[in-house]
PDB file of C-alpha atoms in Angstrom:
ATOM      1  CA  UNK A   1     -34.720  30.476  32.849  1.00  0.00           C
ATOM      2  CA  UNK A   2     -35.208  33.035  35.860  1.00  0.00           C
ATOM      3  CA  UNK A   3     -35.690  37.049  35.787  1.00  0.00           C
ATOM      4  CA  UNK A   4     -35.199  39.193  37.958  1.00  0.00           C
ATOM      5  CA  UNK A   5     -36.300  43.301  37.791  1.00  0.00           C
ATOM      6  CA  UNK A   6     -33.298  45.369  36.975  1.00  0.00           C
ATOM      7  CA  UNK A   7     -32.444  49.297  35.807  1.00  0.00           C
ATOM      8  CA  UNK A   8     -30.314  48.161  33.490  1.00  0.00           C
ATOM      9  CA  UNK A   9     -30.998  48.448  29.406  1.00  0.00           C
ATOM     10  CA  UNK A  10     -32.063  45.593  27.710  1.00  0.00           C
ATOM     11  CA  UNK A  11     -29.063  44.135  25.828  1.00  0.00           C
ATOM     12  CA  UNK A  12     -30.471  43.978  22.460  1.00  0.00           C
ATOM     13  CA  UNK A  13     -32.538  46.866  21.829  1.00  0.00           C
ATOM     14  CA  UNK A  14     -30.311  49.161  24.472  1.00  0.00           C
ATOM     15  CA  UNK A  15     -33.236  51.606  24.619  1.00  0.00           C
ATOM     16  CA  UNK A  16     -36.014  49.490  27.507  1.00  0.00           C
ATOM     17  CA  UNK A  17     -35.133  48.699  30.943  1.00  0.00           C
ATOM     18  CA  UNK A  18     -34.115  45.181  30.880  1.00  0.00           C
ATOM     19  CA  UNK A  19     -36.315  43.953  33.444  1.00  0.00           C
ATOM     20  CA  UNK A  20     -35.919  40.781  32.618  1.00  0.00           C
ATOM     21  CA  UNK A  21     -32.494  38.264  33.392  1.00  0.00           C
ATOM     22  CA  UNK A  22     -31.239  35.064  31.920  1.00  0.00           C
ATOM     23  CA  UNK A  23     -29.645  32.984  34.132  1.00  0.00           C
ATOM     24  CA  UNK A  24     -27.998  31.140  31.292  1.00  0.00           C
ATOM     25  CA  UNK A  25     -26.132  33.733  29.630  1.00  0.00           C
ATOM     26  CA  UNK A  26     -26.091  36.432  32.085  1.00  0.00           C
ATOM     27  CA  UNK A  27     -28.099  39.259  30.151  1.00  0.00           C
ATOM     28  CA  UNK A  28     -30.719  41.549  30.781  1.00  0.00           C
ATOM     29  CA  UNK A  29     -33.679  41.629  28.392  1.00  0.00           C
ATOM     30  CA  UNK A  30     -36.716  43.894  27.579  1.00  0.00           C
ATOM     31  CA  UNK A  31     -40.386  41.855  27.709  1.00  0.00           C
ATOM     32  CA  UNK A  32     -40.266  41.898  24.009  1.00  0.00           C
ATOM     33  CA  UNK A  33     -37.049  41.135  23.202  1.00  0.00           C
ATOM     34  CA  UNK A  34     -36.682  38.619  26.475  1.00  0.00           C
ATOM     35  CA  UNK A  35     -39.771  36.539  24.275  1.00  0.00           C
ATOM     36  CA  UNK A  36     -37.611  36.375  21.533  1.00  0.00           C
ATOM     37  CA  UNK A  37     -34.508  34.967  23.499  1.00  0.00           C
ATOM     38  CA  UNK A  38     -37.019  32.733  24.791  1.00  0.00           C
ATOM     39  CA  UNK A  39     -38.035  31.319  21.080  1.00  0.00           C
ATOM     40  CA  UNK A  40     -34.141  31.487  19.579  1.00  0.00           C
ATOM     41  CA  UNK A  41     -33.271  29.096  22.495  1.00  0.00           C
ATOM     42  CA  UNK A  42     -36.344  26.996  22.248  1.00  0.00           C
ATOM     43  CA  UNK A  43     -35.112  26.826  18.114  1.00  0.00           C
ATOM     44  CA  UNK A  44     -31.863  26.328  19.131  1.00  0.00           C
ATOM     45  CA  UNK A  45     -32.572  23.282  21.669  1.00  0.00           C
ATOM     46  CA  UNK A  46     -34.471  22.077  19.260  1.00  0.00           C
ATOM     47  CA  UNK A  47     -32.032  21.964  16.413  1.00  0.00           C
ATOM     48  CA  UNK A  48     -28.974  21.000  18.246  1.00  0.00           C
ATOM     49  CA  UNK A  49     -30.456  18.757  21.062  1.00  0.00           C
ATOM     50  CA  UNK A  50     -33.478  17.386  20.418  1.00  0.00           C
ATOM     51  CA  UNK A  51     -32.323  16.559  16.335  1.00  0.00           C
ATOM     52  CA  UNK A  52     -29.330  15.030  17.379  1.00  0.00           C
ATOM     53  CA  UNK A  53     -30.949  12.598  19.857  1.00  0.00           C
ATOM     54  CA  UNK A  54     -33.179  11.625  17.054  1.00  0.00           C
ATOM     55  CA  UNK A  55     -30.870  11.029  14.804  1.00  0.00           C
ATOM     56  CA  UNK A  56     -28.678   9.440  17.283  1.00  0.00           C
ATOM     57  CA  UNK A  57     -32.110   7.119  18.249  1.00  0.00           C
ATOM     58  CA  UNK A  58     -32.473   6.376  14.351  1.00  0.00           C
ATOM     59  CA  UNK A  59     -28.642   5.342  13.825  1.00  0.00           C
ATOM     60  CA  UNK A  60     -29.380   2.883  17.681  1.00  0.00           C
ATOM     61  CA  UNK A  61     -32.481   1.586  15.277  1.00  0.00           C
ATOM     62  CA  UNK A  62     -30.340   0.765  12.256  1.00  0.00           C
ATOM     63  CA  UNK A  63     -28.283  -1.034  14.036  1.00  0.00           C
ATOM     64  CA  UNK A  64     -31.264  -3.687  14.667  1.00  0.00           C
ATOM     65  CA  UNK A  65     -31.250  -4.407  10.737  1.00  0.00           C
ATOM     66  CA  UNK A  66     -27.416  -4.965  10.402  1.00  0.00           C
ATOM     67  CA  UNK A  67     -27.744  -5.733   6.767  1.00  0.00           C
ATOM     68  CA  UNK A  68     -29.225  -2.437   5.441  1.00  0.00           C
ATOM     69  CA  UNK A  69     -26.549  -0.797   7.413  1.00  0.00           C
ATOM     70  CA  UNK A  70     -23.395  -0.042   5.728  1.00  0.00           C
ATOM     71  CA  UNK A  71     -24.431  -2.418   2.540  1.00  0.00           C
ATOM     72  CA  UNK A  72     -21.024  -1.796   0.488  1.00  0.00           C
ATOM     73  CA  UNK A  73     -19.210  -3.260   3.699  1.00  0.00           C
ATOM     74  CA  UNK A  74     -21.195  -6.155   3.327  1.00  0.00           C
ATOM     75  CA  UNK A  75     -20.909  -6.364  -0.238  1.00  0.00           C
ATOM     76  CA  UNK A  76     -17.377  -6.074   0.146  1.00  0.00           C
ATOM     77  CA  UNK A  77     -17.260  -8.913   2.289  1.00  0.00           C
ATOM     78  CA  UNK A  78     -19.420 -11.047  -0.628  1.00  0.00           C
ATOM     79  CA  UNK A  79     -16.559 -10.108  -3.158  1.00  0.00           C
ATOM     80  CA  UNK A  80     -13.766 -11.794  -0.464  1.00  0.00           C
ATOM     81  CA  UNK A  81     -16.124 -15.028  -0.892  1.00  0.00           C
ATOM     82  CA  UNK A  82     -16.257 -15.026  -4.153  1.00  0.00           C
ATOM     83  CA  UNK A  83     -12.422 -13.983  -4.894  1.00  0.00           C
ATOM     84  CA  UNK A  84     -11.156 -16.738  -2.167  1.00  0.00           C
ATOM     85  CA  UNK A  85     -13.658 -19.530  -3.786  1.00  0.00           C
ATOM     86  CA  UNK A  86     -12.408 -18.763  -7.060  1.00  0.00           C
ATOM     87  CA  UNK A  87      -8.401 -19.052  -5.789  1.00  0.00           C
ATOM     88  CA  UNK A  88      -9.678 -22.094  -4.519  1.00  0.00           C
ATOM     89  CA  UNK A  89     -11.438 -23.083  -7.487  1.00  0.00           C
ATOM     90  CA  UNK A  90      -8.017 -22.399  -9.447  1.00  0.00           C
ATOM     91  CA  UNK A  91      -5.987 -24.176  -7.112  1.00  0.00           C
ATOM     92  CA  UNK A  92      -7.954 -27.488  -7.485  1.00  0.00           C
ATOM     93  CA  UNK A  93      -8.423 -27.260 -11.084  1.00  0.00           C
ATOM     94  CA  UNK A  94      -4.304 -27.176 -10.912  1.00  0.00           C
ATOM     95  CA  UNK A  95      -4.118 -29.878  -8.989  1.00  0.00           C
ATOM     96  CA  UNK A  96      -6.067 -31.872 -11.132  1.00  0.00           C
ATOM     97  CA  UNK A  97      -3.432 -30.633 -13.883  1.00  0.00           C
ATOM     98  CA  UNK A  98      -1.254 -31.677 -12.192  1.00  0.00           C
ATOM     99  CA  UNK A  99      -2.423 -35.264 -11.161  1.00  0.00           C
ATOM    100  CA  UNK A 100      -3.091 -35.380 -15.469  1.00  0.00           C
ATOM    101  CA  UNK A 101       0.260 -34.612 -15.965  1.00  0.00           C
ATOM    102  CA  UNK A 102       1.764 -37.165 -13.575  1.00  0.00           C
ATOM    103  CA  UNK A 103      -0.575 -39.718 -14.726  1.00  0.00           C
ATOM    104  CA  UNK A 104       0.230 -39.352 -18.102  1.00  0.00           C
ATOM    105  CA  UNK A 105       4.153 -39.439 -17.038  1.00  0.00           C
ATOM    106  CA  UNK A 106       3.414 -42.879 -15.298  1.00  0.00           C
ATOM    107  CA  UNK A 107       1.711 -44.421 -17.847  1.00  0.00           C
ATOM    108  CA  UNK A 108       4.446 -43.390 -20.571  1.00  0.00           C
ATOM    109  CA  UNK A 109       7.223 -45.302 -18.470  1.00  0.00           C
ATOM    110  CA  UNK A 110       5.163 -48.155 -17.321  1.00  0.00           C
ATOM    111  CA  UNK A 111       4.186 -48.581 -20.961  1.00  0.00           C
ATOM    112  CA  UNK A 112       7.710 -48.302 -22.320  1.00  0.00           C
ATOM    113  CA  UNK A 113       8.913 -50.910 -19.061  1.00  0.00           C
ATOM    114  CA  UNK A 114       6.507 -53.337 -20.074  1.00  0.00           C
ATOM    115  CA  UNK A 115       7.688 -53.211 -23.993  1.00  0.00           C
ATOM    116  CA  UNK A 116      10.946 -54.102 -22.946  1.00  0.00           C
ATOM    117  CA  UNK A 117       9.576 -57.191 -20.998  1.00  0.00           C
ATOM    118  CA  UNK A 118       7.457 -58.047 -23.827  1.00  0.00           C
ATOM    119  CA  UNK A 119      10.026 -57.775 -26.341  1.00  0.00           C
ATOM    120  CA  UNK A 120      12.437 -60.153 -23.694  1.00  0.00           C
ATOM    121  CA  UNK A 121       9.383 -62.762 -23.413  1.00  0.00           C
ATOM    122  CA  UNK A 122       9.017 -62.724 -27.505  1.00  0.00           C
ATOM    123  CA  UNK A 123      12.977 -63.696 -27.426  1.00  0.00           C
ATOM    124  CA  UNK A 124      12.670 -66.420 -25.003  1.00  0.00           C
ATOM    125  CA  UNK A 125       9.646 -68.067 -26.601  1.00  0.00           C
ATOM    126  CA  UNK A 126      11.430 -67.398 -30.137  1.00  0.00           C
ATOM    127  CA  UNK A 127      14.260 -69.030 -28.646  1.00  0.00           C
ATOM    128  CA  UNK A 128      13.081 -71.615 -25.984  1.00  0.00           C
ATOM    129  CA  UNK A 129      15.500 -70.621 -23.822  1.00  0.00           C
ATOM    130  CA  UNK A 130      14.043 -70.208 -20.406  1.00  0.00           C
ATOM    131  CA  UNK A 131      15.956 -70.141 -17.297  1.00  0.00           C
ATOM    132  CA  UNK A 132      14.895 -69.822 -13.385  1.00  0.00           C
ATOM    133  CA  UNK A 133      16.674 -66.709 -12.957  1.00  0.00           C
ATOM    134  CA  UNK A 134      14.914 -65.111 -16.171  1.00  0.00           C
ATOM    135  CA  UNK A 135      11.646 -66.148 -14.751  1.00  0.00           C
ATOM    136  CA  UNK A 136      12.645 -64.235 -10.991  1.00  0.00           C
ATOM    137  CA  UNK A 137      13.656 -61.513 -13.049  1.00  0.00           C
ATOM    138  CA  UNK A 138      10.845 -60.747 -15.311  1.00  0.00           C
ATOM    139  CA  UNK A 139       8.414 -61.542 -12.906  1.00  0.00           C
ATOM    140  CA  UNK A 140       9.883 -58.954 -10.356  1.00  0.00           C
ATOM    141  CA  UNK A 141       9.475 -56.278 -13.001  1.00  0.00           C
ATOM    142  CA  UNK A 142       6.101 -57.025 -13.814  1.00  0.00           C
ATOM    143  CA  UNK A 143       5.675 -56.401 -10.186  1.00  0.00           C
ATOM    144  CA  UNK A 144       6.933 -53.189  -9.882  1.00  0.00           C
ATOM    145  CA  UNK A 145       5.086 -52.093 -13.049  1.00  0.00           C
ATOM    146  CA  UNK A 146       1.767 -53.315 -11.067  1.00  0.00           C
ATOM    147  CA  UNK A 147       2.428 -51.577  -8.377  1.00  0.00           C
ATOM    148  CA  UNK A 148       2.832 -48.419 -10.102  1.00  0.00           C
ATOM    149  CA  UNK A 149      -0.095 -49.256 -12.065  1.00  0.00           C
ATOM    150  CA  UNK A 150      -2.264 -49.888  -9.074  1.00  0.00           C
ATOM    151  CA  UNK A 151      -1.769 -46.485  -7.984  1.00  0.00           C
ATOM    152  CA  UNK A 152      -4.028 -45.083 -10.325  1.00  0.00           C
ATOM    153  CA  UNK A 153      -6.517 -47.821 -11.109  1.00  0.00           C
ATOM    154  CA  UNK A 154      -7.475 -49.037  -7.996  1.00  0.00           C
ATOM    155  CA  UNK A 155     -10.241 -47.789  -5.572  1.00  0.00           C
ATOM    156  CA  UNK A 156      -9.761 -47.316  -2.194  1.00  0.00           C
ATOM    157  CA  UNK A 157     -11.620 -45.396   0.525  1.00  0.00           C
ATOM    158  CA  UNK A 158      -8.556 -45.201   2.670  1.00  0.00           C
ATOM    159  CA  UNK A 159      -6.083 -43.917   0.553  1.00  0.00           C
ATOM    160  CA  UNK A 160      -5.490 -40.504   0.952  1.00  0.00           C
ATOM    161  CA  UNK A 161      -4.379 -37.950  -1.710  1.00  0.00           C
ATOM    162  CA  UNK A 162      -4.561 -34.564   0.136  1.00  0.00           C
ATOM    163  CA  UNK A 163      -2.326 -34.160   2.919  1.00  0.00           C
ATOM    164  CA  UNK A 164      -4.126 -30.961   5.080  1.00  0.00           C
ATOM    165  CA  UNK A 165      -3.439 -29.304   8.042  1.00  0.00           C
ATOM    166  CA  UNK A 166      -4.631 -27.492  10.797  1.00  0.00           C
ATOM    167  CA  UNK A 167      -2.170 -23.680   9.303  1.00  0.00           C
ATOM    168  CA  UNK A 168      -5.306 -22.062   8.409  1.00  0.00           C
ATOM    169  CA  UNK A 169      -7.102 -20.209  11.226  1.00  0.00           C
ATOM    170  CA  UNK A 170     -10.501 -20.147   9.343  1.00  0.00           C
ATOM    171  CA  UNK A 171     -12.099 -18.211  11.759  1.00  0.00           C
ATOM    172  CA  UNK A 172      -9.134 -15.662  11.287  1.00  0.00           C
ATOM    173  CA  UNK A 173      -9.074 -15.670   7.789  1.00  0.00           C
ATOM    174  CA  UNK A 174     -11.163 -12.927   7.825  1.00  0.00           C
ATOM    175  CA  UNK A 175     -12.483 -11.381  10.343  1.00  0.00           C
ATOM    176  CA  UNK A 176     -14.113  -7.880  12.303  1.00  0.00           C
ATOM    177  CA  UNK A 177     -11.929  -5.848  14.782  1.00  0.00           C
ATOM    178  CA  UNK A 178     -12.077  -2.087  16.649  1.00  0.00           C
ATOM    179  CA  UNK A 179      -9.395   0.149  15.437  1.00  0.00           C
ATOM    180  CA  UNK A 180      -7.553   3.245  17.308  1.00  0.00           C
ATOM    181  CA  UNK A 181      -9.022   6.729  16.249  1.00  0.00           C
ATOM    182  CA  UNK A 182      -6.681   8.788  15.803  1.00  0.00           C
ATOM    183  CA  UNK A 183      -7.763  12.794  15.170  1.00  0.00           C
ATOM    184  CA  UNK A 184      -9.832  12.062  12.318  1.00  0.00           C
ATOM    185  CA  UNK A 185      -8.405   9.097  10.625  1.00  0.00           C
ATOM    186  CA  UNK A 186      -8.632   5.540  11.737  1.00  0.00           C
ATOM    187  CA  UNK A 187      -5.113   3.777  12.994  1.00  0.00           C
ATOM    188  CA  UNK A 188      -4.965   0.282  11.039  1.00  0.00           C
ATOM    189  CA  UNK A 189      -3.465  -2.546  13.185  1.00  0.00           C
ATOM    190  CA  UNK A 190      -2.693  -4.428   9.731  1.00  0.00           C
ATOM    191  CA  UNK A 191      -2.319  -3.416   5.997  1.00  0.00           C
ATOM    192  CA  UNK A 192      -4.787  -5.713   4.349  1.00  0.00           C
ATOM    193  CA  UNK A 193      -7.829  -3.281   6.025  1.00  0.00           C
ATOM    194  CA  UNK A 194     -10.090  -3.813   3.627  1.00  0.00           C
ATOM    195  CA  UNK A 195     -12.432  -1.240   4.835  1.00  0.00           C
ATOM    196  CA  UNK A 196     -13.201   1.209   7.773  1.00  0.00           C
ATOM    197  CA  UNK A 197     -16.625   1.986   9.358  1.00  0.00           C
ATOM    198  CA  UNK A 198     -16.757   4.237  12.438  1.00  0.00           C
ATOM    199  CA  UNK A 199     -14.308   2.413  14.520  1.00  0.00           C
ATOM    200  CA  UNK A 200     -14.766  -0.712  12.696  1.00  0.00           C
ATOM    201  CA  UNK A 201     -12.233  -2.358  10.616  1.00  0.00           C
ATOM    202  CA  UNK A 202     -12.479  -5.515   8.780  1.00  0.00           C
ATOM    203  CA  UNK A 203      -9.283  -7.493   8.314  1.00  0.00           C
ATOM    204  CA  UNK A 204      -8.143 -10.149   5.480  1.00  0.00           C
TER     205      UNK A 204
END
């Protein structure tokens, strides 16, 4: 701040000669009344400078300790686990349903196939009446029934069961992006935003 000696009144009192000038907002000031401009702007750079920076400083500070910023967006982010490893959780437990199901459907009509062929073998001993083509016959369906059989029973390291593929982008699944600020709302690239922070976005 410089002064400079003037005739003019002092522009708060209007009754000393402001003798004293503010370059800063062009007025003329009496000695006492030029102290007092002098303390409202040291308040004022204080309060609107000075606190901001700090503040400003503290958020810079918080951002060293990512988890105790912004906790619910983490949290949030803790709930998608836990709802996605449940679906998942589902989904298997349905497949294994499933596999139950188809098991149990197998067995029923391997079970009623092989009755028949025992009931034919009964009548041939019974009967003593065994020809070439008979034995082909039966013996083919006994095949068949083991191979559906062996499906299920057997153990092997090779087979495979679960056909995947590569669809899934799991590093997209879920995943942090900047949005577009708009006036005071934040423009969403994608309507499954789960949450906004600043001019973060985190997208499912």
């Amino acid at each position: 701040m410089a002064t400079v000696d003037d005739s003019s009144l002092c522009s708060v009192c209007n009754k000393l000669p402001g003798k004293r000038f503010c370059m800063g907002c062009k007025k003329y000031f009496c000695s006492k009344d030029f102290k007092e401009h002098e303390k409202q702007l040291s308040i004022q750079f204080d309060n609107e400078i000075v606190r901001s920076h700090d503040e400003l400083l503290d958020m810079i500070q918080k951002l060293e300790k990512p988890d105790d910023l912004s906790s619910d967006l983490f949290d949030q982010i803790d709930q998608w686990k836990k709802i996605t490893i449940n679906k998942v959780e589902k989904a298997a437990e349905r497949a294994r349903h499933e596999l139950i199901e188809m098991i149990d459907k197998r067995r029923t009509t391997a079970t009623k196939q092989l009755e028949d062929v025992t009931n034919e073998i009964r009548r041939h001993r019974e009967e003593e009446n065994f020809l070439e083509d008979d034995i082909v016959r039966l013996r083919t369906k006994l095949n068949e029934i083991q191979k559906v059989l062996e499906q299920f029973t057997r153990k092997d390291t090779k087979r495979i069961i679960i056909a995947t593929n590569d669809e899934i982008d799991w590093n997209r699944i879920i995943y942090i992006a900047e949005g577009e600020e708009i006036g005071e709302h934040i423009y969403l690239k994608t309507a499954y935003t789960i949450t906004v922070i600043n001019q973060l976005n985190i997208y499912l």
